[in-house]
Coordinates of C-alpha atoms and ligand atoms in Angstrom, one line a residue:
M145 CA -24.1 -19.9 9.3
S146 CA -23.7 -17.9 6.8
Q147 CA -20.4 -17.4 5.0
A148 CA -20.0 -13.9 6.2
D149 CA -20.4 -15.2 10.0
E150 CA -18.5 -18.2 9.1
Q151 CA -15.8 -16.5 7.7
T152 CA -16.2 -13.7 11.1
D153 CA -16.1 -17.5 12.6
Q154 CA -12.1 -18.0 11.3
L155 CA -11.3 -14.4 12.0
T156 CA -12.3 -14.7 16.0
F157 CA -9.3 -17.7 16.3
Q158 CA -7.0 -19.1 13.7
D159 CA -3.7 -19.6 13.0
P160 CA -1.7 -17.3 11.0
V161 CA 0.3 -19.9 9.9
T162 CA -2.5 -21.2 8.7
R163 CA -4.6 -18.4 7.4
F164 CA -3.7 -18.5 4.3
P165 CA -2.2 -20.9 2.6
E166 CA 2.2 -21.3 2.0
I167 CA 1.7 -20.4 -2.0
T168 CA 5.3 -21.3 -4.8
P169 CA 4.4 -18.7 -7.1
P170 CA 5.2 -19.9 -10.5
K171 CA 7.8 -17.8 -12.8
Q172 CA 6.3 -15.2 -14.4
D173 CA 6.7 -11.5 -15.8
Q174 CA 4.2 -8.8 -16.0
P175 CA 5.4 -5.3 -17.2
E176 CA 5.6 -2.8 -15.4
P177 CA 2.7 -2.0 -13.9
G178 CA 2.1 -5.5 -13.1
L179 CA -1.8 -6.0 -12.6
D180 CA -3.6 -7.8 -9.8
R181 CA -6.1 -9.5 -13.1
D182 CA -3.2 -11.2 -14.7
L183 CA -1.4 -11.9 -11.2
E184 CA -1.1 -16.1 -10.5
P185 CA -2.0 -17.4 -7.7
Q186 CA -4.2 -14.4 -7.3
T187 CA -4.1 -12.5 -4.0
D188 CA -6.4 -11.6 -1.0
R189 CA -7.5 -8.0 -1.0
G190 CA -10.5 -8.6 1.6
E191 CA -12.8 -8.7 -0.9
D192 CA -15.0 -11.3 0.4
S193 CA -13.6 -11.3 4.5
Y194 CA -13.2 -8.0 4.9
R195 CA -16.1 -7.0 8.1
G196 CA -16.2 -3.0 8.7
T197 CA -17.2 -1.6 12.0
G198 CA -17.6 1.7 11.1
R199 CA -14.2 3.1 12.8
L200 CA -13.9 5.6 9.9
K201 CA -17.0 7.0 9.3
G202 CA -17.2 10.1 7.5
R203 CA -13.5 10.0 7.0
R204 CA -12.6 11.3 3.4
A205 CA -9.7 10.0 2.2
L206 CA -6.5 10.2 -0.7
I207 CA -4.8 6.4 -1.4
T208 CA -1.9 6.4 -4.3
G209 CA -0.9 2.9 -5.8
A210 CA -5.2 2.1 -4.5
D211 CA -5.5 0.0 -7.6
S212 CA -3.9 -3.2 -7.0
G213 CA -2.0 -5.5 -3.6
I214 CA -1.4 -3.2 -0.1
G215 CA -3.3 -0.1 -1.4
A216 CA -6.5 -1.6 -2.8
A217 CA -6.9 -4.0 0.4
V218 CA -6.9 -0.7 2.5
A219 CA -9.2 0.8 0.1
I220 CA -11.2 -1.9 0.4
A221 CA -11.1 -1.9 3.9
F222 CA -11.0 2.0 4.3
G223 CA -14.9 1.5 2.4
R224 CA -15.8 -0.9 4.8
E225 CA -15.6 1.1 7.5
G226 CA -17.2 4.0 6.2
A227 CA -14.4 6.0 4.2
D228 CA -15.5 7.7 0.6
V229 CA -12.0 7.5 -1.2
A230 CA -10.6 8.9 -3.9
L231 CA -7.9 6.5 -6.2
N232 CA -4.7 7.2 -8.1
Y233 CA -3.0 4.7 -9.9
L234 CA -1.2 4.8 -13.6
P235 CA -3.3 4.6 -16.4
D236 CA -2.2 1.3 -17.5
E237 CA -4.3 -0.1 -14.4
E238 CA -7.6 1.0 -15.3
D239 CA -9.2 -2.5 -15.0
D240 CA -7.7 -3.2 -11.3
A241 CA -8.8 0.1 -10.5
Q242 CA -12.1 -0.7 -11.8
H243 CA -12.2 -3.5 -10.2
V244 CA -11.4 -2.0 -6.7
R245 CA -14.0 0.8 -7.6
D246 CA -16.8 -1.9 -7.8
V247 CA -16.4 -3.4 -4.4
I248 CA -16.3 0.1 -3.2
E249 CA -19.8 0.7 -4.4
A250 CA -21.1 -2.3 -3.4
S251 CA -20.3 -1.8 0.3
G252 CA -22.1 1.5 -0.1
A253 CA -19.3 4.1 0.0
R254 CA -18.5 6.5 -2.8
A255 CA -15.4 6.3 -4.9
F256 CA -13.1 8.7 -7.3
L257 CA -10.6 7.6 -9.9
F258 CA -7.9 9.6 -10.4
P259 CA -5.5 8.1 -12.8
G260 CA -2.4 9.8 -13.8
D261 CA 1.7 9.4 -13.4
L262 CA 2.9 10.6 -9.6
S263 CA 6.2 11.0 -10.5
D264 CA 5.0 13.5 -13.0
E265 CA 5.4 16.6 -10.5
A266 CA 2.8 18.2 -11.9
F267 CA -0.2 15.5 -11.8
A268 CA 0.9 15.0 -7.7
A269 CA 0.9 18.9 -6.9
D270 CA -2.6 19.0 -8.5
L271 CA -4.0 15.4 -7.0
V272 CA -5.0 16.5 -3.5
G273 CA -6.8 19.3 -4.8
H274 CA -8.4 17.7 -7.0
A275 CA -9.2 14.6 -4.0
A276 CA -10.6 17.0 -2.3
E277 CA -12.8 18.7 -4.7
A278 CA -14.4 15.1 -5.4
L279 CA -14.7 14.3 -1.9
G280 CA -16.3 17.7 -0.2
G281 CA -12.9 17.9 1.8
L282 CA -10.2 15.7 2.5
D283 CA -9.1 14.2 6.5
A284 CA -7.1 11.1 5.2
V285 CA -3.7 10.9 2.8
V286 CA -1.9 7.1 2.3
N287 CA 0.9 7.7 0.4
N288 CA 1.7 3.7 -1.1
A289 CA 2.3 4.3 -4.5
G290 CA 5.5 2.5 -4.9
R291 CA 8.2 1.6 -7.8
Q292 CA 10.8 -1.5 -7.0
I293 CA 12.5 -2.8 -10.1
A294 CA 15.3 -5.3 -9.1
V295 CA 19.2 -4.7 -10.6
E296 CA 21.6 -7.1 -9.7
D297 CA 24.6 -4.8 -10.3
I298 CA 24.7 -0.8 -9.8
A299 CA 26.9 -0.8 -12.9
D300 CA 23.7 -1.7 -14.6
L301 CA 21.2 0.3 -12.4
S302 CA 20.7 3.6 -14.7
D303 CA 20.6 7.6 -13.5
E304 CA 16.8 7.0 -14.7
Q305 CA 16.1 4.3 -12.7
W306 CA 17.5 6.0 -9.7
S307 CA 15.8 9.0 -10.4
K308 CA 12.5 7.7 -11.2
T309 CA 12.0 5.6 -7.7
Y310 CA 12.9 8.6 -5.7
Q311 CA 10.4 10.5 -8.3
T312 CA 7.8 8.4 -7.3
N313 CA 8.4 6.6 -3.4
V314 CA 9.6 9.9 -2.2
H315 CA 9.6 13.3 -4.5
A316 CA 5.3 12.5 -5.0
M317 CA 4.7 11.4 -0.9
F318 CA 6.7 15.0 -0.2
T319 CA 4.1 16.7 -2.7
I320 CA 0.9 15.2 -1.5
S321 CA 1.9 15.7 1.9
K322 CA 2.8 19.1 1.8
A323 CA -0.8 19.9 -0.5
A324 CA -2.7 17.9 2.2
A325 CA -1.3 19.5 5.4
A326 CA -2.2 22.8 3.9
I327 CA -5.9 21.5 3.5
M328 CA -6.5 18.8 6.4
P329 CA -8.5 19.7 9.9
A330 CA -7.5 18.8 13.3
G331 CA -7.9 15.0 13.2
S332 CA -6.3 14.5 10.3
T333 CA -4.0 11.3 9.1
I334 CA -1.1 11.0 6.6
V335 CA 0.0 7.3 6.8
N336 CA 3.2 6.0 4.5
S337 CA 3.9 2.5 2.7
T338 CA 7.5 2.2 4.0
S339 CA 9.3 -1.6 4.0
V340 CA 11.2 -3.5 6.2
Q341 CA 13.8 -3.0 3.2
A342 CA 13.7 0.4 4.7
Y343 CA 15.8 -1.7 8.0
T344 CA 17.8 -4.9 6.2
P345 CA 18.1 -3.6 2.7
S346 CA 18.7 -6.8 -0.3
P347 CA 21.5 -6.3 -2.7
H348 CA 19.3 -5.6 -5.7
L349 CA 17.3 -3.4 -4.3
I350 CA 19.8 -0.1 -2.9
D351 CA 17.1 2.4 -5.3
Y352 CA 14.4 0.9 -3.8
A353 CA 15.1 0.4 0.0
S354 CA 16.9 3.6 0.7
T355 CA 13.3 5.3 -0.5
K356 CA 12.6 3.2 2.0
A357 CA 14.2 4.4 4.8
A358 CA 14.2 8.2 3.3
I359 CA 9.9 7.3 3.8
N360 CA 10.7 6.5 7.4
A361 CA 12.6 9.1 8.5
F362 CA 10.2 12.2 6.8
S363 CA 7.3 10.0 8.2
K364 CA 8.9 10.1 11.9
G365 CA 10.2 13.7 11.0
L366 CA 7.4 15.4 9.7
A367 CA 5.0 13.5 12.4
Q368 CA 6.6 15.6 15.2
Q369 CA 6.3 19.0 12.9
L370 CA 2.5 18.2 12.4
A371 CA 1.4 16.7 16.1
P372 CA 0.8 20.6 17.6
R373 CA -1.7 21.1 15.0
G374 CA -3.4 17.7 15.7
I375 CA -2.3 15.4 12.1
R376 CA -0.9 12.3 13.6
V377 CA 1.8 11.0 10.4
N378 CA 2.7 7.1 10.8
A379 CA 3.9 4.6 8.6
V380 CA 3.4 0.8 8.1
A381 CA 6.4 -1.5 7.2
P382 CA 5.3 -4.7 5.1
G383 CA 7.5 -7.5 5.0
P384 CA 7.3 -10.2 2.0
I385 CA 3.7 -9.7 0.7
W386 CA 2.5 -11.1 -2.5
T387 CA 1.5 -8.6 -5.4
P388 CA 1.7 -7.5 -9.2
L389 CA 5.1 -5.4 -7.5
Q390 CA 7.1 -9.1 -7.3
V391 CA 6.1 -10.0 -11.1
S392 CA 7.1 -6.8 -12.8
D393 CA 11.1 -6.8 -11.8
G394 CA 10.4 -6.2 -8.3
Q395 CA 12.7 -9.8 -7.7
P396 CA 15.1 -11.5 -9.4
K397 CA 12.4 -14.5 -11.6
D398 CA 14.6 -17.1 -9.8
A399 CA 13.1 -16.1 -6.4
L400 CA 9.6 -16.2 -7.0
P401 CA 8.8 -19.8 -6.0
E402 CA 10.5 -19.2 -2.7
F403 CA 9.0 -15.0 -2.5
G404 CA 7.7 -14.9 2.2
K405 CA 9.0 -18.8 2.5
S406 CA 12.1 -17.5 5.3
T407 CA 9.6 -15.4 7.4
P408 CA 8.8 -17.0 10.6
L409 CA 4.9 -17.3 9.4
G410 CA 6.4 -19.6 6.8
R411 CA 4.7 -18.0 4.1
A412 CA 3.9 -14.9 2.1
G413 CA 2.0 -12.2 3.6
Q414 CA -1.5 -11.5 1.8
P415 CA -3.0 -7.4 0.5
T416 CA -5.7 -7.8 3.5
E417 CA -3.4 -8.4 5.7
L418 CA -2.0 -5.2 5.7
A419 CA -5.4 -3.7 6.1
P420 CA -6.0 -3.4 9.7
A421 CA -2.7 -1.5 10.1
Y422 CA -4.1 1.1 8.2
V423 CA -7.2 1.5 9.6
F424 CA -5.8 1.5 12.9
L425 CA -3.5 4.3 11.9
T426 CA -5.9 6.6 10.4
S427 CA -8.8 6.0 13.1
P428 CA -9.1 8.0 16.0
E429 CA -8.3 4.9 18.2
S430 CA -5.3 5.5 17.6
S431 CA -4.9 9.4 18.9
Y432 CA -1.8 8.7 20.6
V433 CA 0.5 7.3 17.8
V434 CA 2.2 9.4 16.3
G435 CA 5.4 9.0 14.5
E436 CA 5.2 5.3 14.2
T437 CA 6.1 2.4 11.9
L438 CA 4.0 -0.6 12.3
S439 CA 5.8 -3.7 10.6
V440 CA 3.4 -6.0 8.7
T441 CA 6.2 -8.9 8.3
G442 CA 5.3 -11.9 9.1
G443 CA 8.5 -12.5 11.9
Q444 CA 11.1 -10.8 10.3
P445 CA 12.8 -8.5 12.9
T446 CA 12.8 -4.6 12.3
P447 CA 14.6 -2.5 14.4
Ligands
NAD699 P1 1.7 -3.0 -6.2 O1 2.5 -2.7 -7.5 O2 0.4 -3.9 -6.3 O3 1.4 -1.4 -5.9 C1 2.3 -0.4 -6.1 C2 1.5 0.8 -6.4 O4 2.3 2.1 -7.1 C3 1.2 0.1 -8.2 O5 -0.4 -0.4 -7.8 C4 0.9 1.7 -8.7 O6 -0.8 2.4 -8.9 C5 1.4 2.7 -8.0 N1 2.8 3.1 -9.0 C6 3.8 3.0 -9.2 N2 4.5 3.7 -9.9 C7 3.7 4.6 -10.0 C8 3.6 6.2 -10.4 N3 4.9 6.9 -11.0 N4 2.6 6.9 -10.5 C9 1.2 6.5 -9.9 N5 1.4 5.4 -9.1 C10 2.1 4.6 -9.6 O7 2.4 -3.4 -5.5 P2 2.5 -3.8 -3.5 O8 3.1 -4.4 -2.8 O9 0.6 -3.9 -3.1 O10 2.9 -1.7 -3.0 C11 2.2 -0.8 -2.3 C12 3.0 -0.6 -1.6 O11 3.9 -1.5 -0.3 C13 4.1 0.2 -2.7 O12 4.9 1.6 -1.7 C14 5.7 -1.1 -1.9 O13 7.1 -0.5 -2.2 C15 5.6 -0.8 0.0 N6 5.7 -2.6 -0.1 C16 5.3 -3.8 -0.5 C17 6.3 -5.1 0.0 C18 5.6 -6.3 -0.8 O14 6.3 -7.1 -0.5 N7 4.8 -6.7 -1.5 C19 7.1 -4.9 0.8 C20 7.0 -3.6 1.8 C21 6.3 -2.5 1.2
MG700 MG1 -0.4 -1.5 -9.6

C-alpha cells in the first residue's frame, strides 16, 4: 500500500481522540506575528494528508492570514481541491508564506503572494482588486487574518491594542467584504473566521473575544443581504487550535502546556482539521447553507 493510500485509509475510519497525539507544548515565546517555522511542536497543515476531490475546481480565492495555522491549512486544501489562491499575510511572515505557496504549486494550482498589513485601510481596500487581477476574477474570500494578544487586566489594555485588534479583525473584514461583494458573481462565497471566544470569552481576551462576536453578527447579517444575489456568507468558529497565534502572546505562557486539554476530545486541534469546514462552506455542495457558523471545537459547546 502506498503512503497516500495508507493515509486515506486512516481517514476512512479513525478515532478522533487519537487521530493526532495529545500535545503538551513547552512554554515558548515568539514576537508577533508568530511563525509556523519556529513553532514547537510543529503543526499539521495537511501537506502530507489532505486529498482533494475537485470540489473547488476553477475557483479563484483570496485568503487572509494564509501563511500559517488555519489559513495555511485552508489554502493548501483549496489548492488540492482545484482552486487558484491569493495569499495575504504580514511581510514578516514571508518564509511561512513561501512554504505554503510551494505546497500549493506542487498540487498543480496557482498561488499569488500579497504581503501587507490589513490594519492599513488603504492596503486592505486595494487587496481585493489586486487579487482579482492576478487570479483573473474572484469568487471566494476567506477572511481569516486575526490578532490575539492576552492582557489580564483591563487597566493594562491600551487604547492602541484595542483599536489595532478591531482594525485587523473587524474593519479589514468589512473593507474586504465590501470590495469583494462589488465584483463577485452569483455563486461566490465569503467565509469568516470567528471563534468559540465569541460565545465563551476568556477574561484575558476581552478585545479579541468581542471582535469574534462582531464577526459572527456581521456574517449572519451580510449573509441575508447578499443571499438574493447568490453570494453566500458563512463563518467557522474554531476551538483551541495549535498555531503560532498562541505563542505570540495569544495565551498567558503558563497556559501553553495545558492548551486544548479541557476539550471533550482532550487535545488541541490541528489546523488541517479546520480545512474541511472552509472547503464545505465554499463549495457549491453547501448551496442552502447561508449565515451559518460552523463550530470546530473538539466538542466545546457553542450555543
Ligand atoms: P496564525 O497566527 O497562524 O494566523 C493568524 C494570521 O493573521 C497570521 O498568520 C497573520 O498573517 C494574520 N494577521 C494578523 N495581523 C495581521 C495584519 N495586521 N495584517 C495582515 N495579516 C494579519 O493563527 P491561527 O490560529 O491560524 O489564526 C487564524 C484565525 O483563526 C484567526 O482569525 C484566529 O482568530 C482564528 N481562531 C484561532 C483559534 C486558535 O485556537 N488558533 C481559535 C479560534 C479562532
Ligand atoms: Mg502567520
